[in-house]
CSV table of C-alpha atoms in Angstrom, one decimal:
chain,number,residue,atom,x,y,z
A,11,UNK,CA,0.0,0.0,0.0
A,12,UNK,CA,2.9,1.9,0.5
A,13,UNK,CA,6.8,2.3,1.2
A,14,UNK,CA,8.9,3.3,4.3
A,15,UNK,CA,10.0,6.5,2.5
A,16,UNK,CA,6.5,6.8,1.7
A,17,UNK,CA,5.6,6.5,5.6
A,18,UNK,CA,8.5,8.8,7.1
A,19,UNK,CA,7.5,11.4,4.5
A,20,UNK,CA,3.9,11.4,6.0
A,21,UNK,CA,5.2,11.0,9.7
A,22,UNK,CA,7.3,14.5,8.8
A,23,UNK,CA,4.2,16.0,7.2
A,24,UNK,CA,2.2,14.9,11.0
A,25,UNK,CA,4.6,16.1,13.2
A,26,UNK,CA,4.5,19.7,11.6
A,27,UNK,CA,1.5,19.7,13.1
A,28,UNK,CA,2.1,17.9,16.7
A,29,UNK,CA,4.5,16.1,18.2
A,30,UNK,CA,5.1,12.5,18.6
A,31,UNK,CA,2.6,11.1,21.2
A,32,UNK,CA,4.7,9.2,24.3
A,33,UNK,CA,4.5,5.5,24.7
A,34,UNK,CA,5.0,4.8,28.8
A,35,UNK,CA,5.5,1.5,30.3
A,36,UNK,CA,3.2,1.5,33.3
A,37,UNK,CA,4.0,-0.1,36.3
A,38,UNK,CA,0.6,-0.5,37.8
A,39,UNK,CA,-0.5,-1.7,34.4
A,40,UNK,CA,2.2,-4.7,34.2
A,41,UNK,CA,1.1,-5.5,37.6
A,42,UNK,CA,-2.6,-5.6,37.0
A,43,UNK,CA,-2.0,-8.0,33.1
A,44,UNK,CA,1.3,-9.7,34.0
A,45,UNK,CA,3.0,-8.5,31.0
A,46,UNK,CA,5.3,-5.3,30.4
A,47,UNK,CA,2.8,-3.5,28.8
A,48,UNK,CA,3.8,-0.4,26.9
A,49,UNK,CA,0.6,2.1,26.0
A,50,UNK,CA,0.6,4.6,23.1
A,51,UNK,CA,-0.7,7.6,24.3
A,52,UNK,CA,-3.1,8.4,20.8
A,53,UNK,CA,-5.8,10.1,23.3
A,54,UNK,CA,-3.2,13.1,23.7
A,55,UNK,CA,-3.6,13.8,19.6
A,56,UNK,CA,-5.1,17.3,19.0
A,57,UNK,CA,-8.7,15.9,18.1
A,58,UNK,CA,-8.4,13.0,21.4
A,59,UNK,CA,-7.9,10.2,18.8
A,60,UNK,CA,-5.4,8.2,16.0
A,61,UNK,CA,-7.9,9.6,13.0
A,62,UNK,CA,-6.5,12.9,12.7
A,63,UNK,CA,-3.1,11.1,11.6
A,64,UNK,CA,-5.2,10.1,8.5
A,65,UNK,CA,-7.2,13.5,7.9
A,66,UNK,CA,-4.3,15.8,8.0
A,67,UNK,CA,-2.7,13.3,4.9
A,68,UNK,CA,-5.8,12.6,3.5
A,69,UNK,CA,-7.3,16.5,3.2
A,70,UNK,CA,-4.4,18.1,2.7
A,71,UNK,CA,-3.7,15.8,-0.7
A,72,UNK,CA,-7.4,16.7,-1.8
A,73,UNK,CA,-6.4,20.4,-1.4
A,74,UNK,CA,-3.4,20.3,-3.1
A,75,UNK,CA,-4.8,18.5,-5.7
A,76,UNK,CA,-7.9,20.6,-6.3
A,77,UNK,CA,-9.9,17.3,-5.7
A,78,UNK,CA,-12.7,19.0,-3.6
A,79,UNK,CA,-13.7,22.4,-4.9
A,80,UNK,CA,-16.6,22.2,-3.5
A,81,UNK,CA,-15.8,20.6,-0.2
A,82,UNK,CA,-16.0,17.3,1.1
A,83,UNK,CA,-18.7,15.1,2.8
A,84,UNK,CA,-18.1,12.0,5.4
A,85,UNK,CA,-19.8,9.8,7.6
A,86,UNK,CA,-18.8,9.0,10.9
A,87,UNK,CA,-19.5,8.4,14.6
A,88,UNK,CA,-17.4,11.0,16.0
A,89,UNK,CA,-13.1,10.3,15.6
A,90,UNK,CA,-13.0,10.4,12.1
A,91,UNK,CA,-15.0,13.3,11.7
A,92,UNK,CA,-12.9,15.4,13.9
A,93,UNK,CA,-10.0,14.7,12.0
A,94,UNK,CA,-11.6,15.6,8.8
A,95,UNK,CA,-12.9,19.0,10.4
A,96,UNK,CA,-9.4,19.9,11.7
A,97,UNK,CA,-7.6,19.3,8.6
A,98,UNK,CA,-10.2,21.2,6.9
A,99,UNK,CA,-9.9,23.9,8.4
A,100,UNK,CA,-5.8,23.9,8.7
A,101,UNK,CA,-6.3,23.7,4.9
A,102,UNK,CA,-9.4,25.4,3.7
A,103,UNK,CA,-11.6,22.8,2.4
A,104,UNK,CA,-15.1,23.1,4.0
A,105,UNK,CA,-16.5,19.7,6.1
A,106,UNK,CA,-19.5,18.1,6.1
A,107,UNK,CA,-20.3,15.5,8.6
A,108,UNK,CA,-23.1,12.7,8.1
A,109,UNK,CA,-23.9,11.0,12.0
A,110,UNK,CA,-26.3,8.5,12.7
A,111,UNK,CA,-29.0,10.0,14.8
A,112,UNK,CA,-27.9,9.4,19.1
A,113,UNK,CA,-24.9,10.4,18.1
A,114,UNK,CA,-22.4,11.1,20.5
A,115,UNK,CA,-23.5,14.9,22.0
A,116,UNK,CA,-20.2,15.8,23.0
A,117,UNK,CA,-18.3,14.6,19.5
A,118,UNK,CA,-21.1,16.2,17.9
A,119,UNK,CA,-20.4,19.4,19.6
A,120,UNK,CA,-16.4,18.9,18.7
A,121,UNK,CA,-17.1,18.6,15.1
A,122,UNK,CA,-19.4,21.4,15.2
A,123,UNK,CA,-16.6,23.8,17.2
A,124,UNK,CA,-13.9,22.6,14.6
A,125,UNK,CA,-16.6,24.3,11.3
A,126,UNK,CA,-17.6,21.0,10.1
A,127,UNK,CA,-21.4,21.5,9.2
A,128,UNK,CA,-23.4,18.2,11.0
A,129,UNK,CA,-26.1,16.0,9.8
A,130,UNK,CA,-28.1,13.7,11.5
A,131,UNK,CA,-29.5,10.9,9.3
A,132,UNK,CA,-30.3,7.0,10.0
A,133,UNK,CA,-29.9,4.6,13.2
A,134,UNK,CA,-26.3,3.8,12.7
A,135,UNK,CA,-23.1,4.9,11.2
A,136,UNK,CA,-23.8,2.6,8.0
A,137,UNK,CA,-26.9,4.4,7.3
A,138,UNK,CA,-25.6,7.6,7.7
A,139,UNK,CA,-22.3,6.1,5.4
A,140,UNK,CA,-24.9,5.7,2.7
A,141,UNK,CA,-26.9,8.8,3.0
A,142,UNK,CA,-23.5,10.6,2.8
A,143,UNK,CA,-22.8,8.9,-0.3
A,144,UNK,CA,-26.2,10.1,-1.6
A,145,UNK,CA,-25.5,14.1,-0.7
A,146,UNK,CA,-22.0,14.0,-2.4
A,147,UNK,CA,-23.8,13.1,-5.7
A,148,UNK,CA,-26.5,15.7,-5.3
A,149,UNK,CA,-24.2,18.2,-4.3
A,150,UNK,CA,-20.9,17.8,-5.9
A,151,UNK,CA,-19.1,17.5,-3.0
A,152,UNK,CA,-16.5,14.9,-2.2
A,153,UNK,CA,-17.0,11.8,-0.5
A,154,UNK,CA,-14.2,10.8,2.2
A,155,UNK,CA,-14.3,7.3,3.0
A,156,UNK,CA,-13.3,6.3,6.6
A,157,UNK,CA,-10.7,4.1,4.8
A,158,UNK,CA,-8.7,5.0,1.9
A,159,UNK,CA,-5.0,4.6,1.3
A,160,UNK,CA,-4.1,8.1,2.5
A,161,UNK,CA,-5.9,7.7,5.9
A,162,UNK,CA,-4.3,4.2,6.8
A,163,UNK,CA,-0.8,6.0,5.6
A,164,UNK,CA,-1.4,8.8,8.1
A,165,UNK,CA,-2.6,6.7,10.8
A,166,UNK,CA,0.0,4.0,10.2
A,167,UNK,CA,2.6,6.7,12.0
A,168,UNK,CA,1.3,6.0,15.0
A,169,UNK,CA,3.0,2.6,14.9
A,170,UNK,CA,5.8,3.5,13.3
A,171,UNK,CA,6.6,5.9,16.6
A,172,UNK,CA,5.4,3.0,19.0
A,173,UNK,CA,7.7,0.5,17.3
A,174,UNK,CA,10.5,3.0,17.5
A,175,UNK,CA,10.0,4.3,21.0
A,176,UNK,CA,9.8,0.8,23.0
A,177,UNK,CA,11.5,-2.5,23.0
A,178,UNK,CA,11.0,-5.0,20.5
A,179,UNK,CA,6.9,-6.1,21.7
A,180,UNK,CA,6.2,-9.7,21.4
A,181,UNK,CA,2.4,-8.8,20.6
A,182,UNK,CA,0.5,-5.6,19.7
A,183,UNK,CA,-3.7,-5.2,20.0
A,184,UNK,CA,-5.1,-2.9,17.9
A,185,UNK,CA,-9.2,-2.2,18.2
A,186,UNK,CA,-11.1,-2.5,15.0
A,187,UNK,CA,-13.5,-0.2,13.7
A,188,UNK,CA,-13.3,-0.1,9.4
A,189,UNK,CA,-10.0,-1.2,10.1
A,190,UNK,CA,-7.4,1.9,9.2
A,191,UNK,CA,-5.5,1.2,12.5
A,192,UNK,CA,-4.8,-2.6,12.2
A,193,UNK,CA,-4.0,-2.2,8.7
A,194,UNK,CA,-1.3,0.7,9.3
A,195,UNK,CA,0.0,-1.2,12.3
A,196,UNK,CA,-0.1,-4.2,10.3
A,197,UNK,CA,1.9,-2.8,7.3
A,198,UNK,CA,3.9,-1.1,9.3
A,199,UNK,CA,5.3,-4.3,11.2
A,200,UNK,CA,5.8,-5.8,7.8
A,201,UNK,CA,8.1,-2.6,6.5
A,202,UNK,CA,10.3,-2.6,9.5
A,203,UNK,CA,10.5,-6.9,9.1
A,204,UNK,CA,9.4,-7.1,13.1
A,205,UNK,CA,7.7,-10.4,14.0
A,206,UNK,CA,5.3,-9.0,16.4
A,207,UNK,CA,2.1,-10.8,16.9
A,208,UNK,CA,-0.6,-8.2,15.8
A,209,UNK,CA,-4.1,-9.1,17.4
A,210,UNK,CA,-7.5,-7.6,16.8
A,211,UNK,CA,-10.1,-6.2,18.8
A,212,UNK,CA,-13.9,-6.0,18.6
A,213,UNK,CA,-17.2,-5.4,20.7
A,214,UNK,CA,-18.8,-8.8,21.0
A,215,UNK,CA,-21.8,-6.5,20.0
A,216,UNK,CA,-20.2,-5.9,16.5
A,217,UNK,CA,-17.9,-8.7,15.8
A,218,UNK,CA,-18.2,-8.3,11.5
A,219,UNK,CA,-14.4,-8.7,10.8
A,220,UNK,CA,-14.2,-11.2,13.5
A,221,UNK,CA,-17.2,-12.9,11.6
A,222,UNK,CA,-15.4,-12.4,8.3
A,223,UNK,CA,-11.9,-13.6,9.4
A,224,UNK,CA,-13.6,-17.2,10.1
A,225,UNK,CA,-15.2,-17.1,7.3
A,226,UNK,CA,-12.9,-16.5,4.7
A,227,UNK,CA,-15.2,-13.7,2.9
A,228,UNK,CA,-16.8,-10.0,3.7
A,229,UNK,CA,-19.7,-11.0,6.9
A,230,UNK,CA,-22.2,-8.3,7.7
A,231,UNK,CA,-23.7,-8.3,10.7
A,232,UNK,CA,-27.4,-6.7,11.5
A,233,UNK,CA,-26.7,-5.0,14.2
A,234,UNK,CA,-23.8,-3.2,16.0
A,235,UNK,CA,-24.8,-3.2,19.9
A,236,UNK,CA,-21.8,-1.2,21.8
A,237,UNK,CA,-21.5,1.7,23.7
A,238,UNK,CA,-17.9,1.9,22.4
A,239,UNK,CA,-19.4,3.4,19.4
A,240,UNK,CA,-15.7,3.7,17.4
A,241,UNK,CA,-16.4,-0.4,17.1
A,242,UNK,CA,-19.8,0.4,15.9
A,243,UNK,CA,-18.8,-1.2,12.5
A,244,UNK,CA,-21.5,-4.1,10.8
A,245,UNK,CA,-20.3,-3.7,7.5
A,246,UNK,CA,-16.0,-4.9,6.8
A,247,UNK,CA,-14.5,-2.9,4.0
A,248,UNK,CA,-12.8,-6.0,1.6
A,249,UNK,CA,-9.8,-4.5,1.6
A,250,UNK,CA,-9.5,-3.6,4.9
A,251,UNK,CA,-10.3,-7.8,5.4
A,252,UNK,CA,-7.9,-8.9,3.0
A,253,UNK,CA,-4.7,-6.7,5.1
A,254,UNK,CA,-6.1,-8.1,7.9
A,255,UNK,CA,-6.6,-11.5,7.3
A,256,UNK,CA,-3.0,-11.8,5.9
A,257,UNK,CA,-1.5,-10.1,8.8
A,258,UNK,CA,-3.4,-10.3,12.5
A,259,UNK,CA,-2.9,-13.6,14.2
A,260,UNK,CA,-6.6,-13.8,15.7
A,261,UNK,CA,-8.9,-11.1,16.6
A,262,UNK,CA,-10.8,-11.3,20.3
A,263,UNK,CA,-14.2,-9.9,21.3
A,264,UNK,CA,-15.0,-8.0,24.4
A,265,UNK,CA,-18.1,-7.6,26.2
A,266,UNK,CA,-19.1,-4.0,26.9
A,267,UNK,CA,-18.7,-4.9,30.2
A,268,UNK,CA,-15.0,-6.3,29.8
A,269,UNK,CA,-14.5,-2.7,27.9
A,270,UNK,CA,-15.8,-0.6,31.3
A,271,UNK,CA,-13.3,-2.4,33.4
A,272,UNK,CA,-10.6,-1.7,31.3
A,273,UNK,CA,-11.6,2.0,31.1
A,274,UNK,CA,-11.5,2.3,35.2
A,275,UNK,CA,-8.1,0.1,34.7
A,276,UNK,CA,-6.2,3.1,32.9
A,277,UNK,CA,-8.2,5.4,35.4
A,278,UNK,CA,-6.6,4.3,38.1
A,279,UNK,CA,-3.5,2.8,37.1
A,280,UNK,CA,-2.7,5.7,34.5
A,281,UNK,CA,-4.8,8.4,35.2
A,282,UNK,CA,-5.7,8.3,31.7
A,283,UNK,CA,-9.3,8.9,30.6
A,284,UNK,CA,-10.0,6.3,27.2
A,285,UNK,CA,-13.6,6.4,25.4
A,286,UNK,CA,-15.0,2.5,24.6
A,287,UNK,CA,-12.6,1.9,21.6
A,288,UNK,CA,-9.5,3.0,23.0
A,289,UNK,CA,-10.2,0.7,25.9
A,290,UNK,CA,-11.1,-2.3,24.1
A,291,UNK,CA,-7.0,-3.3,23.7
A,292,UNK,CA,-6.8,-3.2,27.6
A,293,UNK,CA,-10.3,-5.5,27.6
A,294,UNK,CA,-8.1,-8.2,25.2
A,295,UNK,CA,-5.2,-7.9,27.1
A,296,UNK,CA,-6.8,-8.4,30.8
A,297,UNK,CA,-9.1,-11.5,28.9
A,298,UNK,CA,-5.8,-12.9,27.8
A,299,UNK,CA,-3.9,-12.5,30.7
A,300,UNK,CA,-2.8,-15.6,31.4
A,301,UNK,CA,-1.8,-16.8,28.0
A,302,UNK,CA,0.4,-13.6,27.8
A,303,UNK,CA,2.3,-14.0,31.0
A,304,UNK,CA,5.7,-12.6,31.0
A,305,UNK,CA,5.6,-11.0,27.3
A,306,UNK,CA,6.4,-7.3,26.1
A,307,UNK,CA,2.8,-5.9,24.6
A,308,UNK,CA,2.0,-2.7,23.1
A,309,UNK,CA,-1.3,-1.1,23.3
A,310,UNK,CA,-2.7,2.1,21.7
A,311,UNK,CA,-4.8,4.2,23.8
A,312,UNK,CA,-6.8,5.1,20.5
A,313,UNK,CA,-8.7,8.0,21.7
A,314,UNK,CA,-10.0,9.5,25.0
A,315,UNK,CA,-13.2,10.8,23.5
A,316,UNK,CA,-15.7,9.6,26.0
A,317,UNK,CA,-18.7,11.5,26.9
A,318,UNK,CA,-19.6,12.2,30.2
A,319,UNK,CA,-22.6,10.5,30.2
A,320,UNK,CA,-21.6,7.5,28.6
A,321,UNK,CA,-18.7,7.6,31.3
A,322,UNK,CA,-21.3,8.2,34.0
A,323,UNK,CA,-23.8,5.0,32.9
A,324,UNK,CA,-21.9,2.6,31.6
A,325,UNK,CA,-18.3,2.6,33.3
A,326,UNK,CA,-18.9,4.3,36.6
A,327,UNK,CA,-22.3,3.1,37.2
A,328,UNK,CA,-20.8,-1.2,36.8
A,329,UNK,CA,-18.0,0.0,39.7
């Protein structure tokens, strides 16, 4: 999909923009999962979340190319649509944003406060994908898929600096959504010729790659139940399946429940806040616990994007 060079030249292009995030090996964390667990701080990005990686690369090539003169339209449950908003506006290409309807209120408002004009159309974020789809047609405006080459290139840096920052990691979870993440971190194993065991992670409530991977083919599912609404996924993008069935060794579900513990696990042992997705690697890890005694894992703290009362219902209210 793309080339070292090709990867340090978007890493550059990033950190124009912000800094490295820090990867920290946390003591309380290695006590609580047995392992040396190494954590990639992507909730300290300027949108809370990986995904602006992949819209600063994504928009700024459409800008430069002239590719959306008359902006550019998205769907997405909150991450993604950050990202597009504040790379639209670093380079001038106006944002549209298709959510489902219950969208997050607090991501919502983010977009908003970033210029990115909001809809709110359908029950879930594949609806509001497809209604998306249907306003860039009437409109002329261009449609930005939540995975594209340019997106898993910008998000793939995040690897690249974990990979680089701690010791060689025996094993590496990576939640998936559409699947930009895995993919980069994925590819990004592959360029550096490390032979660390990259495992998925889903909501039990929206397993479709998990689904897909035992099948051998594309899996939709009807529903995506989760309150960790960056796994809200019931549709697999083919070619995110076919990086990720050459590359992950398995991919592991977590119950919403397992997903609250792990948030109040890097509350108190980090003092980090993560919304649903970026907890879910923690959920995988603590599940697997005992077969990953004694091994050097990386996690990515994928975003911290939680609202309050999502925090309030789901993880406080199980303490």
């Amino acid at each position: 999909m793309f080339t070292l060079d090709e990867l340090e030249t978007a890493s550059r292009r990033i950190h124009e923009v912000f800094a490295p995030t820090p990867a920290y090996a946390w003591p309380l964390l290695a006590e609580r999962t047995g392992v040396e667990v190494w954590v990639k701080h992507e909730n300290l990005t300027p949108t809370g979340a990986f995904k602006v990686r992949g819209g600063l690369i994504h928009v700024e090539r459409l800008a430069r190319d002239e590719l959306a003169p008359n902006g550019l339209i998205s769907a997405t449950r909150g991450n993604h649509g950050q990202s597009l908003a504040f790379a639209g506006r670093r380079f001038g290409v106006p944002v549209t944003i298709v959510v489902p309807e219950g969208n997050s209120v607090e991501k919502n408002a983010a977009m908003r406060a970033l210029g990115a004009e909001l809809i709110e159309h359908g029950a879930d974020f594949d609806a509001a994908k497809i209604e998306a789809m249907r306003l860039a047609q009437l409109h002329g405006l261009h449609f930005a898929p939540s995975f594209h080459r340019d997106l898993v290139l910008g998000v793939a840096s995040w690897a690249l600096e974990l990979f680089r920052l701690a010791p060689k990691l025996e094993a590496l979870y990576v939640p998936i959504g559409l699947g930009s993440s895995i993919c980069g971190a994925i590819l990004v194993r592959d360029l550096l010729g490390l032979s660390t065991e990259i495992i998925g992670v889903q909501s039990a409530g929206a397993p479709a790659y998990a689904r897909s991977l035992a099948a051998g083919q594309p899996v939709e599912t009807e529903r995506a139940d989760t309150f960790a609404d960056g796994l809200a996924v019931r549709i697999p993008d083919p070619a995110a399946l076919a990086i990720i069935r050459e590359g992950v060794s398995r991919i592991v579900t977590v119950s919403d429940d397992e997903i609250a513990a792990a948030i109040r696990a890097y509350w108190t042992d980090t003092h980090q806040l993560a919304e649903g997705a970026g907890a879910a690697p923690l959920a995988a890890l603590m599940r697997e616990r005992d077969a990953m005694a004694g091994r050097r894992v990386g996690l990515p703290l994928s975003g911290g994007n939680i609202d309050l009362a999502l925090f309030r219902d789901h993880v406080l209210g199980d303490a």
